[in-house]
Every structure is written in C-alpha cells, then in structure tokens.
C-alpha cells in the first residue's frame, strides 16, 4: 500500500504546474492514493485547481497567515507533521522544493532522493549526478518513508479530469519566528513562462549587451516563445537571474529550443538536454552547442536573427 | 560575530569529463583531479569577506572525508581561513549523515553562521545545508546571491525561480551559496606556504555521529543516452525548411 503526499508549489495563490509533474511521477510509482498538500494564506484557488488533476484523491489545505510566503523553516515542520500515514512525500525539484524538502526529510529522520528522472519501482528511481553526465539508480529501504524531489523536465503535466475532495488540515507544530520574508523582486513578463513554454529562445554572451537582447525578445515574440539566457549572459548583466537556463538555473524541456550566441558550456547543456529540437545559431563552427544541436547554423547572429524574425 | 564555520567537500574537479565505470559501480576517480566543490569555495570566500569587513573574528573550514581531504582543507586555509577540521571517515557519507556530523561540530564550536555551497557538483543532492538547519532547529537561507550581516540578524537575497527573494534570519543560521554571491580569490604561493603552518585538527566521524544505516542505496551508475547528431544548415531559408519538416512551424 503506497500513499503519496505531494507538497504543492504556489505562485502567489495559484498552483504552479510543477505540482502536476509531481502527480505524474507519483502515478508512475503505482501509488494507491495521491494527496496534495497546500500551504498558503489563501488556499482556495490552488486547492480548486489541484482537485481537478486526474489521479489526485484528496487535497489538504493548511491556511494560515504565516504560510503567505514559502519559507522552508516555516513550512517544513507543518509538512513533517502532515506526513505520518504516508509512504512517500514528493515535492518539485524547483528552487521551492529544493529549499523545503531536505528540511522535511531531516525532520522525518530520513534521506532524500533528489531529482527523480524516472521511476523503476515504488522505492527505486533514477536521478542525474555529475551535472547529468551520469545517471544513478537508487533504492530507498522498505522501512523508510520516501522523501523525494521530482525533476520537472522529466515529466509531463498530469492532466485535468479529477474531482478530489478538499479538506482543511490541522497541523500540530510550533511555527518558528526566526525566519522572515522581506520581499520578492520579480522581473514581471508578459511572455510565456520559461519553465513551461513550448518554445524557448535563449541568448548568450554572443548577444553582446542588454540592448542587443531586444533581438532575442523580438524573435521570441514572433514565435510565441519564452526567453532564456546562458549563465554568461546573466553574469554580464544582459538579463535577470530568473532567465538563466542550465545546471544552476532552470532545467527545461520545451519542444523547440533556439540557442543564439551561446557556446554551449556543459552546465548550460545540462539544462536543455530534454528539449525536443535544439537549434543553434553561433558564429563559431567549433562551439560545443553544435555537438548537441539538432539543427545548426553558423553565422553572425546580428544578420541571421533579424532575417529569421522577418521570414517567420 | 565570533565564528563562521564553512563546510566544504572534496569533489572531482569541474573541468573533468566524467566517465562511468563499465561495470556501473561508480564513476572513474583514479588519477582524476580533485578540488574544493566550487560552491563551497564561494562559501569560504564569503566568510573571509565577512571577517575582513570586521563582521567576524574567526573562519573555520571543515570537511568530512578520508585523509586526502586535507588537501582541500589546506586550500581553504591558503585562501585565508584560520583553522581547519577534518571529520575523518573512509567511506563517503550521505547528506543526512553529513548534516548530523556538522551538527555535532556546531555543538563543539558554537559558530554564529554556517556557510556551505548549495550543492556538491558530484552527487548534485542540494540537501546538506537544509538538513543541518533542520536538525539544529535554526534558520536556513539557501541559494544566496547576497549576504548582509547586521548585529544578530542576516539579510539574505536568494536566487529563486521567480526572481530574487530577500529574507531576514536570526543568527545563528545556515546559508548556502549560489554562483553569483562572489568570485573566489586566487590563492598565491606564499599563502600556500603559510597554510601549511595553520592548525588542522582531525576528528573521527564515528565519535561524532552514530551510524543511522544506509538511507538511500545507490545501485547502479549509467552513462546517459546521447542526443543523436544533428544537421548543419547554411541559410535562414534552410533553417525554416528544417523546422517546418519537423512540424515546429506552420
């Protein structure tokens, strides 16, 4: 009998799609039941969305003012208090899940499986190590609760189709006051979200400046694509950190990924390995990006990108 | 602030192209260059900057590993740490065991701040800092890109998927570093000579933590499937044609 509890990630008060990936992964384990736990100051909208996901049995809400911001130190004891009775506790391998889930695991006195790529059995999984240059199979002993994060790029969204019950949950635990939320500075964008976009256009150091990035935005808008960047472009200050794609940024799996002026450092390639089709545009024919690109075009991006944008 | 404890890990150097052993029992590490985990180097640098700014008086570097890990502790000392502690064990440890070992060390040293990398680039777990904070029952500020210490609190800017989040934590606390926190200094030869004279204490892991048994069993290593080689096109028109052929453009 496996019972899986999924810790939902919220954007403000709405459900982040990473929660659907966790449901897909949980379903792949052959779980007997899947519950979703929502911690927020306003759970309503996210709970309603989670209740519609196919495969979800129950949605549990913990609505409290102290859950307004996703502080790991505040959320973890509540999640740990909700965990008894479950065989597995899953969260997404996003910065939210990476922050909170190990704290939950330690409170429960167990290890954590990070970044589940595939499910072998209900206690056996594969995960990437060495920046994805090796794939490790791991097994959690039968007497231990399985605490894990789900590598979102490896899983499809679990679709709608469910009608789960929504229940308020009382958790009995002390809430620490030693950690306080101050602010979230977010580069608001009208473009498709990088992590869920079907198409992504990314720029690298070759783009040369913040102003030149206008070329990338223009092409992305024509394609209806999200916009990403390499670490070099972020470090150089061309774009904000939340656009970074790669090992330490976002790991994404769009149907189409267009890399412009990106040489293709291994850390960047780690972030795009699961993309459907990778297009590379770079003036250096020796750039490593061409080793993994499905379609490569050597040339000056300042000629190619405007022409491409115009002909689309 | 009195003391900062920096936890570091000896890992395969980030420039090494990893090879999985043919029998799937691990990756090849014989004769491979080993270094301080890059995120941990950033942690050492940040601690040194706090000390240099007069915000702390002592920086201790600690690691868990076999005697070879002394090399990485010496690197930390050469960067400028005051002393080093090796928690010695022949076998590798999982993040939970590492967290318990550092918790025991915290008990001995009473640091006001513990800094470590957000993840080690070998197992990519991203767990130890959070686990230490949990069992210590103290705040955590993970993925830090900015750290300001003022009195008994720290204000930390964190790199999160949605942008930059700022939190305030009471000290003592655990901070884990992200790449943009700082750029670690280069170690100069005289510093390496000086580091040899700095104190390096060795403790035994078995004396600090009781064996909790294997948490997660690694069963097999494999080489990931490679993406198949693509095609090169020579013009924008050819590129558009290739995208249409794949059904990616109308």
Coordinates of C-alpha atoms in Angstrom, one line a residue:
Chain A
X1 CA 0.0 0.0 0.0
X2 CA 1.7 3.2 -1.0
X3 CA 0.2 6.6 -0.1
X4 CA 1.8 9.6 -1.6
X5 CA 1.7 13.2 -0.3
X6 CA 2.6 15.9 -2.7
X7 CA 3.7 19.3 -1.5
X8 CA 2.2 21.8 -3.9
X9 CA 4.1 24.8 -5.1
X10 CA 2.3 28.0 -5.4
X11 CA 2.9 31.2 -7.5
X12 CA 1.2 33.7 -5.3
X13 CA -2.2 32.0 -4.8
X14 CA -2.2 29.9 -7.9
X15 CA -0.9 26.4 -8.4
X16 CA 2.5 26.1 -10.1
X17 CA 2.5 23.5 -12.8
X18 CA 5.4 21.7 -11.1
X19 CA 2.7 20.2 -8.9
X20 CA 1.2 18.4 -12.0
X21 CA 4.6 16.9 -12.7
X22 CA 4.8 15.6 -9.2
X23 CA 1.4 13.9 -9.7
X24 CA 2.6 12.3 -12.9
X25 CA 5.7 11.0 -11.1
X26 CA 3.6 9.7 -8.2
X27 CA 1.2 8.0 -10.5
X28 CA 4.2 6.3 -12.2
X29 CA 5.0 4.6 -8.9
X30 CA 1.7 2.8 -9.0
X31 CA 0.5 4.7 -5.9
X32 CA -2.7 3.5 -4.2
X33 CA -3.6 7.1 -3.4
X34 CA -2.2 10.6 -4.1
X35 CA -3.0 13.6 -1.9
X36 CA -1.9 17.1 -2.5
X37 CA -0.9 19.4 0.4
X38 CA -1.4 23.2 0.0
X39 CA 0.1 25.6 2.5
X40 CA -0.8 29.2 1.9
X41 CA -2.6 32.2 3.4
X42 CA -5.2 31.7 0.8
X43 CA -5.6 28.1 -0.4
X44 CA -8.8 28.3 -2.3
X45 CA -7.8 28.8 -5.9
X46 CA -4.8 26.4 -5.7
X47 CA -6.9 23.8 -3.9
X48 CA -9.6 24.0 -6.6
X49 CA -7.0 23.6 -9.3
X50 CA -5.3 20.7 -7.6
X51 CA -8.7 18.9 -7.0
X52 CA -9.2 18.8 -10.8
X53 CA -5.9 17.0 -11.5
X54 CA -6.6 13.4 -12.6
X55 CA -5.2 10.9 -10.1
X56 CA -5.5 13.1 -7.0
X57 CA -7.6 11.6 -4.3
X58 CA -7.6 14.4 -1.7
X59 CA -6.5 18.0 -1.4
X60 CA -5.4 19.0 2.1
X61 CA -5.2 22.7 2.9
X62 CA -3.3 24.5 5.7
X63 CA -4.5 28.1 5.5
X64 CA -2.6 30.4 7.8
X65 CA -1.1 33.9 7.7
X66 CA 2.3 32.5 8.4
X67 CA 2.1 30.5 5.2
X68 CA 1.9 33.6 3.0
X69 CA 5.5 33.3 1.8
X70 CA 7.1 29.9 1.1
X71 CA 9.7 30.0 3.9
X72 CA 11.2 26.5 4.3
X73 CA 11.8 26.9 8.0
X74 CA 8.1 27.7 8.5
X75 CA 6.6 25.1 6.0
X76 CA 8.8 22.1 6.8
X77 CA 7.6 21.4 10.3
X78 CA 4.0 21.6 9.1
X79 CA 4.7 19.2 6.2
X80 CA 6.5 16.8 8.5
X81 CA 3.5 16.9 10.9
X82 CA 1.2 16.0 7.9
X83 CA 3.5 13.2 6.8
X84 CA 2.6 10.3 9.2
X85 CA 0.5 7.7 7.4
X86 CA 2.1 8.4 4.1
X87 CA 4.7 6.1 2.5
X88 CA 6.1 8.9 0.2
X89 CA 6.3 12.7 0.3
X90 CA 7.1 14.3 -3.0
X91 CA 7.9 17.9 -4.0
X92 CA 9.1 19.5 -7.2
X93 CA 12.8 19.9 -7.9
X94 CA 12.3 23.7 -8.3
X95 CA 14.0 26.2 -6.0
X96 CA 10.9 25.9 -3.8
X97 CA 11.1 22.2 -3.5
X98 CA 14.9 22.1 -3.3
X99 CA 14.7 24.5 -0.3
X100 CA 12.0 22.9 1.7
X101 CA 12.1 19.1 1.0
X102 CA 15.5 18.3 2.5
X103 CA 14.4 20.1 5.7
X104 CA 11.3 17.9 5.7
X105 CA 13.4 14.8 5.2
X106 CA 15.7 15.7 8.0
X107 CA 12.8 16.4 10.4
X108 CA 11.5 12.9 9.5
X109 CA 14.9 11.5 10.1
X110 CA 15.4 10.1 6.5
X111 CA 17.5 10.9 3.5
X112 CA 16.1 12.4 0.3
X113 CA 16.1 11.3 -3.3
X114 CA 16.8 14.5 -5.3
X115 CA 15.6 15.0 -8.9
X116 CA 13.7 11.8 -9.8
X117 CA 14.0 11.4 -13.6
X118 CA 12.3 8.0 -13.9
X119 CA 10.6 5.5 -11.7
X120 CA 11.8 1.9 -11.6
X121 CA 9.5 0.8 -8.8
X122 CA 7.7 2.4 -5.9
X123 CA 11.0 2.6 -4.0
X124 CA 13.5 2.7 -6.8
X125 CA 14.3 5.6 -9.0
X126 CA 16.9 7.1 -11.4
X127 CA 18.4 10.6 -10.9
X128 CA 21.1 12.6 -12.6
X129 CA 24.5 13.1 -10.9
X130 CA 27.6 15.0 -12.1
X131 CA 25.6 17.6 -13.9
X132 CA 23.7 14.9 -15.7
X133 CA 26.8 13.2 -17.0
X134 CA 25.9 10.1 -15.1
X135 CA 22.5 8.6 -14.2
X136 CA 22.3 6.9 -10.8
X137 CA 19.8 4.3 -9.8
X138 CA 18.8 4.4 -6.2
X139 CA 16.7 2.4 -3.8
X140 CA 15.0 3.5 -0.6
X141 CA 15.0 0.8 2.1
X142 CA 11.5 -0.6 2.8
X143 CA 11.4 0.7 6.4
X144 CA 11.8 4.3 5.5
X145 CA 9.4 7.0 4.2
X146 CA 10.4 8.1 0.7
X147 CA 11.1 11.8 0.6
X148 CA 12.0 13.0 -2.9
X149 CA 12.0 15.8 -5.3
X150 CA 10.8 15.4 -8.9
X151 CA 12.8 16.6 -11.8
X152 CA 10.1 18.6 -13.6
X153 CA 11.8 18.5 -17.0
X154 CA 11.5 14.7 -17.0
X155 CA 7.7 14.6 -16.5
X156 CA 4.6 15.6 -18.4
X157 CA 1.8 17.6 -16.7
X158 CA -0.8 15.3 -15.2
X159 CA -4.0 16.4 -17.0
X160 CA -7.3 17.5 -15.5
X161 CA -10.1 15.1 -15.0
X162 CA -10.2 14.5 -11.3
X163 CA -12.8 15.6 -8.7
X164 CA -10.9 15.3 -5.4
X165 CA -12.3 16.3 -2.1
X166 CA -10.8 19.4 -0.4
X167 CA -10.2 19.2 3.3
X168 CA -8.8 21.6 5.8
X169 CA -6.0 20.0 7.8
X170 CA -4.9 20.9 11.3
X171 CA -1.2 20.5 11.8
X172 CA 0.1 20.5 15.3
X173 CA 3.6 22.0 15.4
X174 CA 5.4 25.1 16.5
X175 CA 6.0 27.8 13.9
X176 CA 9.4 29.4 14.2
X177 CA 9.8 33.1 14.1
X178 CA 13.5 33.2 13.3
X179 CA 13.0 33.5 9.6
X180 CA 11.1 36.4 8.0
X181 CA 10.1 37.1 4.4
X182 CA 11.2 40.6 3.2
X183 CA 10.4 40.8 -0.5
X184 CA 10.4 39.1 -3.8
X185 CA 11.8 41.1 -6.7
X186 CA 10.4 39.5 -9.9
X187 CA 11.0 40.6 -13.4
X188 CA 7.4 40.5 -14.5
X189 CA 6.9 39.4 -18.1
X190 CA 4.0 39.0 -20.5
X191 CA 5.9 36.3 -22.3
X192 CA 5.3 32.6 -21.8
X193 CA 6.9 31.2 -18.6
X194 CA 10.3 29.9 -19.3
X195 CA 9.8 26.7 -17.4
X196 CA 6.5 25.7 -19.1
X197 CA 6.9 27.3 -22.5
X198 CA 6.6 25.0 -25.6
X199 CA 9.2 27.2 -27.4
X200 CA 12.1 28.9 -25.8
X201 CA 14.6 31.4 -27.4
X202 CA 17.8 31.9 -25.4
X203 CA 20.7 34.4 -25.8
X204 CA 24.2 34.1 -24.6
X205 CA 27.4 36.1 -24.3
X206 CA 27.5 36.5 -28.1
X207 CA 24.4 38.8 -28.0
X208 CA 26.8 41.3 -26.5
X209 CA 24.7 43.7 -24.5
X210 CA 21.4 44.3 -22.7
X211 CA 20.2 46.5 -25.6
X212 CA 21.0 43.8 -28.2
X213 CA 18.8 41.4 -26.2
X214 CA 15.9 43.2 -27.9
X215 CA 16.7 41.0 -30.9
X216 CA 16.1 37.9 -28.8
X217 CA 12.8 39.2 -27.4
X218 CA 11.6 40.2 -30.9
X219 CA 12.3 36.7 -32.3
X220 CA 10.7 35.1 -29.2
X221 CA 7.5 37.2 -29.6
X222 CA 7.2 36.2 -33.2
X223 CA 7.5 32.6 -32.2
X224 CA 5.3 32.9 -29.1
X225 CA 8.3 31.7 -27.1
X226 CA 9.6 32.2 -23.6
X227 CA 13.0 33.8 -23.3
X228 CA 16.1 32.3 -21.6
X229 CA 19.8 33.1 -21.3
X230 CA 23.1 31.4 -20.6
X231 CA 24.9 32.0 -17.3
X232 CA 27.4 34.2 -19.2
X233 CA 24.6 36.5 -20.3
X234 CA 23.2 36.7 -16.8
X235 CA 26.6 37.3 -15.2
X236 CA 27.3 40.0 -17.8
X237 CA 24.1 41.8 -16.7
X238 CA 22.2 41.5 -20.0
X239 CA 19.2 39.9 -18.3
X240 CA 17.8 39.0 -14.9
X241 CA 18.9 35.8 -13.0
X242 CA 15.5 34.2 -13.3
X243 CA 16.1 33.7 -17.0
X244 CA 19.2 31.5 -16.6
X245 CA 19.0 28.1 -18.2
X246 CA 21.4 25.4 -17.1
X247 CA 22.6 23.3 -14.2
X248 CA 22.2 26.0 -11.6
X249 CA 19.4 27.9 -13.3
X250 CA 16.3 26.4 -14.8
X251 CA 16.2 22.9 -16.3
X252 CA 13.7 23.0 -19.1
X253 CA 12.2 20.7 -21.8
X254 CA 10.5 22.8 -24.5
X255 CA 9.5 21.3 -27.8
X256 CA 11.8 23.9 -29.5
X257 CA 14.9 25.5 -28.1
X258 CA 16.7 28.1 -30.0
X259 CA 20.2 28.9 -28.7
X260 CA 21.6 32.2 -30.0
X261 CA 25.2 33.2 -29.4
X262 CA 25.5 30.5 -26.8
X263 CA 28.7 28.5 -27.0
X264 CA 27.3 25.6 -25.0
X265 CA 29.2 25.1 -21.8
X266 CA 28.4 21.7 -20.2
X267 CA 26.5 23.5 -17.4
X268 CA 24.2 25.1 -20.0
X269 CA 23.7 21.8 -21.9
X270 CA 22.6 20.1 -18.7
X271 CA 19.6 22.5 -18.7
X272 CA 18.4 21.7 -22.2
X273 CA 19.1 18.0 -22.7
X274 CA 15.4 17.1 -22.7
X275 CA 14.4 19.7 -25.2
X276 CA 12.6 18.3 -28.3
X277 CA 14.5 20.1 -31.0
X278 CA 17.6 22.2 -30.3
X279 CA 18.5 24.9 -32.9
X280 CA 21.9 26.6 -32.5
X281 CA 23.0 29.8 -34.1
X282 CA 26.6 30.8 -33.5
X283 CA 29.4 32.3 -35.4
X284 CA 32.0 29.8 -34.1
X285 CA 31.6 26.5 -36.0
X286 CA 33.6 24.8 -33.3
X287 CA 31.2 25.8 -30.5
X288 CA 30.2 22.8 -28.3
X289 CA 26.5 23.7 -28.7
X290 CA 26.7 22.3 -32.3
X291 CA 27.5 18.8 -30.8
X292 CA 24.0 18.5 -29.3
X293 CA 22.0 20.8 -31.7
X294 CA 19.5 19.1 -34.0
X295 CA 19.8 22.0 -36.4
X296 CA 22.9 24.2 -36.6
X297 CA 23.5 27.4 -38.4
X298 CA 26.9 29.1 -38.4
X299 CA 27.0 32.8 -38.9
X300 CA 26.6 36.3 -37.4
X301 CA 23.5 36.4 -35.2
X302 CA 23.1 40.1 -36.0
X303 CA 22.4 39.1 -39.6
X304 CA 20.6 35.8 -39.0
X305 CA 18.2 36.7 -36.2
X306 CA 16.6 39.7 -37.9
X307 CA 16.2 37.8 -41.2
X308 CA 14.7 34.8 -39.3
X309 CA 12.3 37.1 -37.5
X310 CA 11.2 38.8 -40.7
X311 CA 10.6 35.5 -42.6
X312 CA 8.6 33.8 -39.8
Chain B
X1 CA 30.0 37.8 15.3
X2 CA 32.6 35.5 16.6
X3 CA 32.9 32.5 14.4
X4 CA 31.9 31.3 11.0
X5 CA 32.0 27.6 10.1
X6 CA 32.4 26.8 6.4
X7 CA 31.7 23.3 5.3
X8 CA 33.5 22.2 2.2
X9 CA 33.6 19.0 0.1
X10 CA 36.3 17.3 -2.0
X11 CA 34.9 16.6 -5.4
X12 CA 36.1 15.7 -8.9
X13 CA 37.2 19.0 -10.5
X14 CA 34.5 20.7 -12.5
X15 CA 36.7 20.6 -15.7
X16 CA 37.0 16.8 -15.7
X17 CA 34.8 15.0 -18.1
X18 CA 33.3 12.2 -16.0
X19 CA 33.4 8.6 -17.2
X20 CA 31.1 5.9 -15.7
X21 CA 32.9 2.7 -14.9
X22 CA 32.0 -0.1 -17.4
X23 CA 30.6 -2.3 -14.6
X24 CA 28.3 0.5 -13.4
X25 CA 29.7 0.6 -9.9
X26 CA 30.5 4.3 -9.9
X27 CA 32.5 6.9 -11.9
X28 CA 36.2 6.7 -12.6
X29 CA 38.1 8.8 -9.9
X30 CA 41.5 7.1 -10.2
X31 CA 44.1 9.7 -11.3
X32 CA 41.4 12.3 -11.7
X33 CA 42.0 15.9 -10.5
X34 CA 40.1 16.7 -7.2
X35 CA 39.2 20.1 -6.0
X36 CA 37.1 22.0 -3.5
X37 CA 33.5 22.0 -4.6
X38 CA 33.1 25.3 -6.5
X39 CA 30.0 26.4 -4.5
X40 CA 32.0 25.7 -1.3
X41 CA 34.8 27.9 -2.5
X42 CA 32.3 30.7 -2.8
X43 CA 31.3 29.9 0.8
X44 CA 34.9 30.2 2.0
X45 CA 35.3 33.5 0.1
X46 CA 32.1 34.9 1.6
X47 CA 33.2 34.0 5.2
X48 CA 36.6 35.6 4.6
X49 CA 35.0 38.8 3.3
X50 CA 32.8 39.0 6.4
X51 CA 35.9 38.6 8.6
X52 CA 37.8 41.2 6.5
X53 CA 34.9 43.6 6.9
X54 CA 35.2 43.2 10.7
X55 CA 32.0 41.2 11.0
X56 CA 33.6 38.0 12.2
X57 CA 36.8 37.2 14.0
X58 CA 37.4 33.6 13.0
X59 CA 36.8 31.4 10.0
X60 CA 36.9 27.6 10.4
X61 CA 36.8 25.3 7.4
X62 CA 35.6 21.8 7.9
X63 CA 35.1 18.7 5.8
X64 CA 34.1 15.1 6.0
X65 CA 36.2 12.6 4.2
X66 CA 39.4 10.5 4.2
X67 CA 42.9 11.9 4.8
X68 CA 43.1 13.0 1.2
X69 CA 40.5 15.7 2.0
X70 CA 43.3 17.5 3.9
X71 CA 44.3 18.9 0.6
X72 CA 41.0 20.8 0.2
X73 CA 41.2 22.0 3.8
X74 CA 44.7 23.3 3.0
X75 CA 43.2 25.2 0.0
X76 CA 40.7 26.8 2.4
X77 CA 43.5 27.7 4.8
X78 CA 45.5 29.1 1.9
X79 CA 42.5 31.3 0.9
X80 CA 42.7 32.7 4.4
X81 CA 40.7 30.5 6.8
X82 CA 42.2 30.5 10.4
X83 CA 42.0 26.8 11.1
X84 CA 40.6 23.5 9.7
X85 CA 38.8 20.5 11.0
X86 CA 38.7 17.1 9.2
X87 CA 36.0 14.8 10.2
X88 CA 37.6 11.6 9.1
X89 CA 35.9 8.6 7.6
X90 CA 37.0 6.1 5.0
X91 CA 33.6 5.8 3.3
X92 CA 31.6 8.5 1.6
X93 CA 28.7 9.9 3.7
X94 CA 25.1 10.8 2.6
X95 CA 23.8 14.3 3.2
X96 CA 21.9 13.4 6.3
X97 CA 24.9 11.9 8.0
X98 CA 27.0 14.9 6.9
X99 CA 24.3 17.2 8.5
X100 CA 24.5 15.2 11.7
X101 CA 28.3 15.4 11.7
X102 CA 28.2 19.1 11.2
X103 CA 25.5 19.4 13.8
X104 CA 27.9 17.8 16.3
X105 CA 30.7 20.1 15.2
X106 CA 28.4 23.1 15.7
X107 CA 27.8 21.9 19.2
X108 CA 31.6 22.0 19.8
X109 CA 32.4 25.2 18.0
X110 CA 29.2 27.3 18.5
X111 CA 29.5 29.3 15.3
X112 CA 27.2 32.3 14.6
X113 CA 27.0 31.4 11.0
X114 CA 27.5 28.2 8.9
X115 CA 28.1 28.7 5.2
X116 CA 28.4 26.0 2.6
X117 CA 27.7 25.5 -1.1
X118 CA 24.1 24.9 -2.2
X119 CA 25.1 21.6 -3.7
X120 CA 28.2 19.5 -4.4
X121 CA 28.9 19.0 -8.1
X122 CA 29.4 15.3 -7.7
X123 CA 26.1 13.9 -6.2
X124 CA 24.2 17.2 -7.0
X125 CA 22.0 16.5 -4.0
X126 CA 21.4 20.0 -2.7
X127 CA 20.5 18.8 0.8
X128 CA 23.1 19.1 3.5
X129 CA 22.7 22.8 4.4
X130 CA 18.9 22.4 4.7
X131 CA 19.2 19.2 6.7
X132 CA 21.7 20.8 9.1
X133 CA 19.4 23.8 9.6
X134 CA 16.5 21.4 10.3
X135 CA 18.2 19.2 13.0
X136 CA 19.9 22.3 14.5
X137 CA 16.4 24.0 14.5
X138 CA 17.8 27.2 13.1
X139 CA 17.0 29.3 10.0
X140 CA 18.2 28.5 6.5
X141 CA 18.9 30.8 3.7
X142 CA 19.6 28.7 0.6
X143 CA 20.9 29.8 -2.8
X144 CA 22.3 33.1 -1.5
X145 CA 23.4 35.7 -4.0
X146 CA 23.8 38.5 -1.4
X147 CA 24.5 38.3 2.3
X148 CA 24.5 41.2 4.8
X149 CA 25.1 40.6 8.5
X150 CA 24.0 43.3 10.9
X151 CA 24.2 42.5 14.6
X152 CA 22.3 39.3 15.4
X153 CA 20.5 39.0 12.1
X154 CA 21.4 38.4 8.5
X155 CA 19.6 39.7 5.4
X156 CA 20.0 37.3 2.5
X157 CA 19.0 37.6 -1.1
X158 CA 18.2 34.2 -2.6
X159 CA 18.1 33.2 -6.3
X160 CA 14.7 31.6 -6.8
X161 CA 12.8 30.6 -9.9
X162 CA 10.6 33.6 -9.6
X163 CA 13.4 36.1 -9.3
X164 CA 15.3 37.4 -6.2
X165 CA 13.8 36.7 -2.8
X166 CA 15.1 38.5 0.3
X167 CA 14.6 37.1 3.7
X168 CA 15.8 38.0 7.2
X169 CA 17.1 35.4 9.6
X170 CA 18.2 35.4 13.2
X171 CA 21.7 34.2 13.9
X172 CA 22.9 31.6 14.2
X173 CA 21.8 30.4 10.8
X174 CA 22.8 28.2 7.8
X175 CA 23.5 30.0 4.5
X176 CA 24.0 28.1 1.3
X177 CA 25.7 29.8 -1.6
X178 CA 24.8 30.3 -5.2
X179 CA 27.2 31.3 -8.0
X180 CA 26.7 35.0 -8.1
X181 CA 27.4 35.6 -4.4
X182 CA 31.1 36.4 -5.1
X183 CA 34.1 35.4 -7.1
X184 CA 36.6 33.5 -5.0
X185 CA 40.1 34.9 -4.8
X186 CA 43.1 33.2 -6.3
X187 CA 45.5 31.5 -3.9
X188 CA 49.1 32.8 -4.1
X189 CA 52.2 30.7 -3.4
X190 CA 53.2 32.4 -0.1
X191 CA 49.6 31.7 1.1
X192 CA 50.0 28.1 0.3
X193 CA 53.3 28.0 2.4
X194 CA 51.6 29.9 5.2
X195 CA 48.6 27.5 5.2
X196 CA 50.9 24.6 6.0
X197 CA 51.6 26.0 9.4
X198 CA 47.9 26.7 10.2
X199 CA 46.2 24.3 12.6
X200 CA 44.4 21.3 11.1
X201 CA 42.5 19.1 13.6
X202 CA 41.2 15.6 12.9
X203 CA 38.1 14.2 14.5
X204 CA 36.6 10.8 13.8
X205 CA 33.2 10.6 12.2
X206 CA 32.3 7.6 14.4
X207 CA 32.9 9.7 17.5
X208 CA 30.5 12.4 16.4
X209 CA 27.6 10.5 14.9
X210 CA 26.1 7.1 15.4
X211 CA 25.5 5.1 12.3
X212 CA 21.9 5.5 11.1
X213 CA 22.3 2.9 8.5
X214 CA 22.0 3.4 4.7
X215 CA 19.3 6.0 3.9
X216 CA 19.4 5.6 0.2
X217 CA 21.1 2.8 -1.6
X218 CA 23.0 3.6 -4.8
X219 CA 22.6 0.5 -7.0
X220 CA 23.9 1.4 -10.5
X221 CA 25.6 4.2 -12.4
X222 CA 25.0 4.6 -16.1
X223 CA 26.0 6.9 -18.9
X224 CA 23.1 9.0 -20.2
X225 CA 21.8 8.4 -23.6
X226 CA 23.5 10.9 -26.0
X227 CA 21.4 13.1 -28.3
X228 CA 21.8 12.0 -31.9
X229 CA 24.0 14.2 -34.1
X230 CA 22.0 16.9 -35.9
X231 CA 22.3 18.6 -39.3
X232 CA 24.0 21.8 -40.3
X233 CA 22.1 24.2 -42.5
X234 CA 23.7 27.1 -44.4
X235 CA 20.9 29.7 -44.6
X236 CA 17.9 31.0 -42.8
X237 CA 15.7 29.6 -45.5
X238 CA 17.1 26.1 -44.9
X239 CA 16.6 26.5 -41.2
X240 CA 13.0 27.5 -41.7
X241 CA 12.5 24.5 -44.0
X242 CA 14.0 22.1 -41.5
X243 CA 11.8 23.5 -38.7
X244 CA 8.7 23.1 -41.0
X245 CA 9.7 19.5 -41.8
X246 CA 9.7 18.7 -38.1
X247 CA 6.3 20.3 -37.7
X248 CA 7.6 23.0 -35.4
X249 CA 6.4 25.8 -37.7
X250 CA 3.2 26.2 -39.6

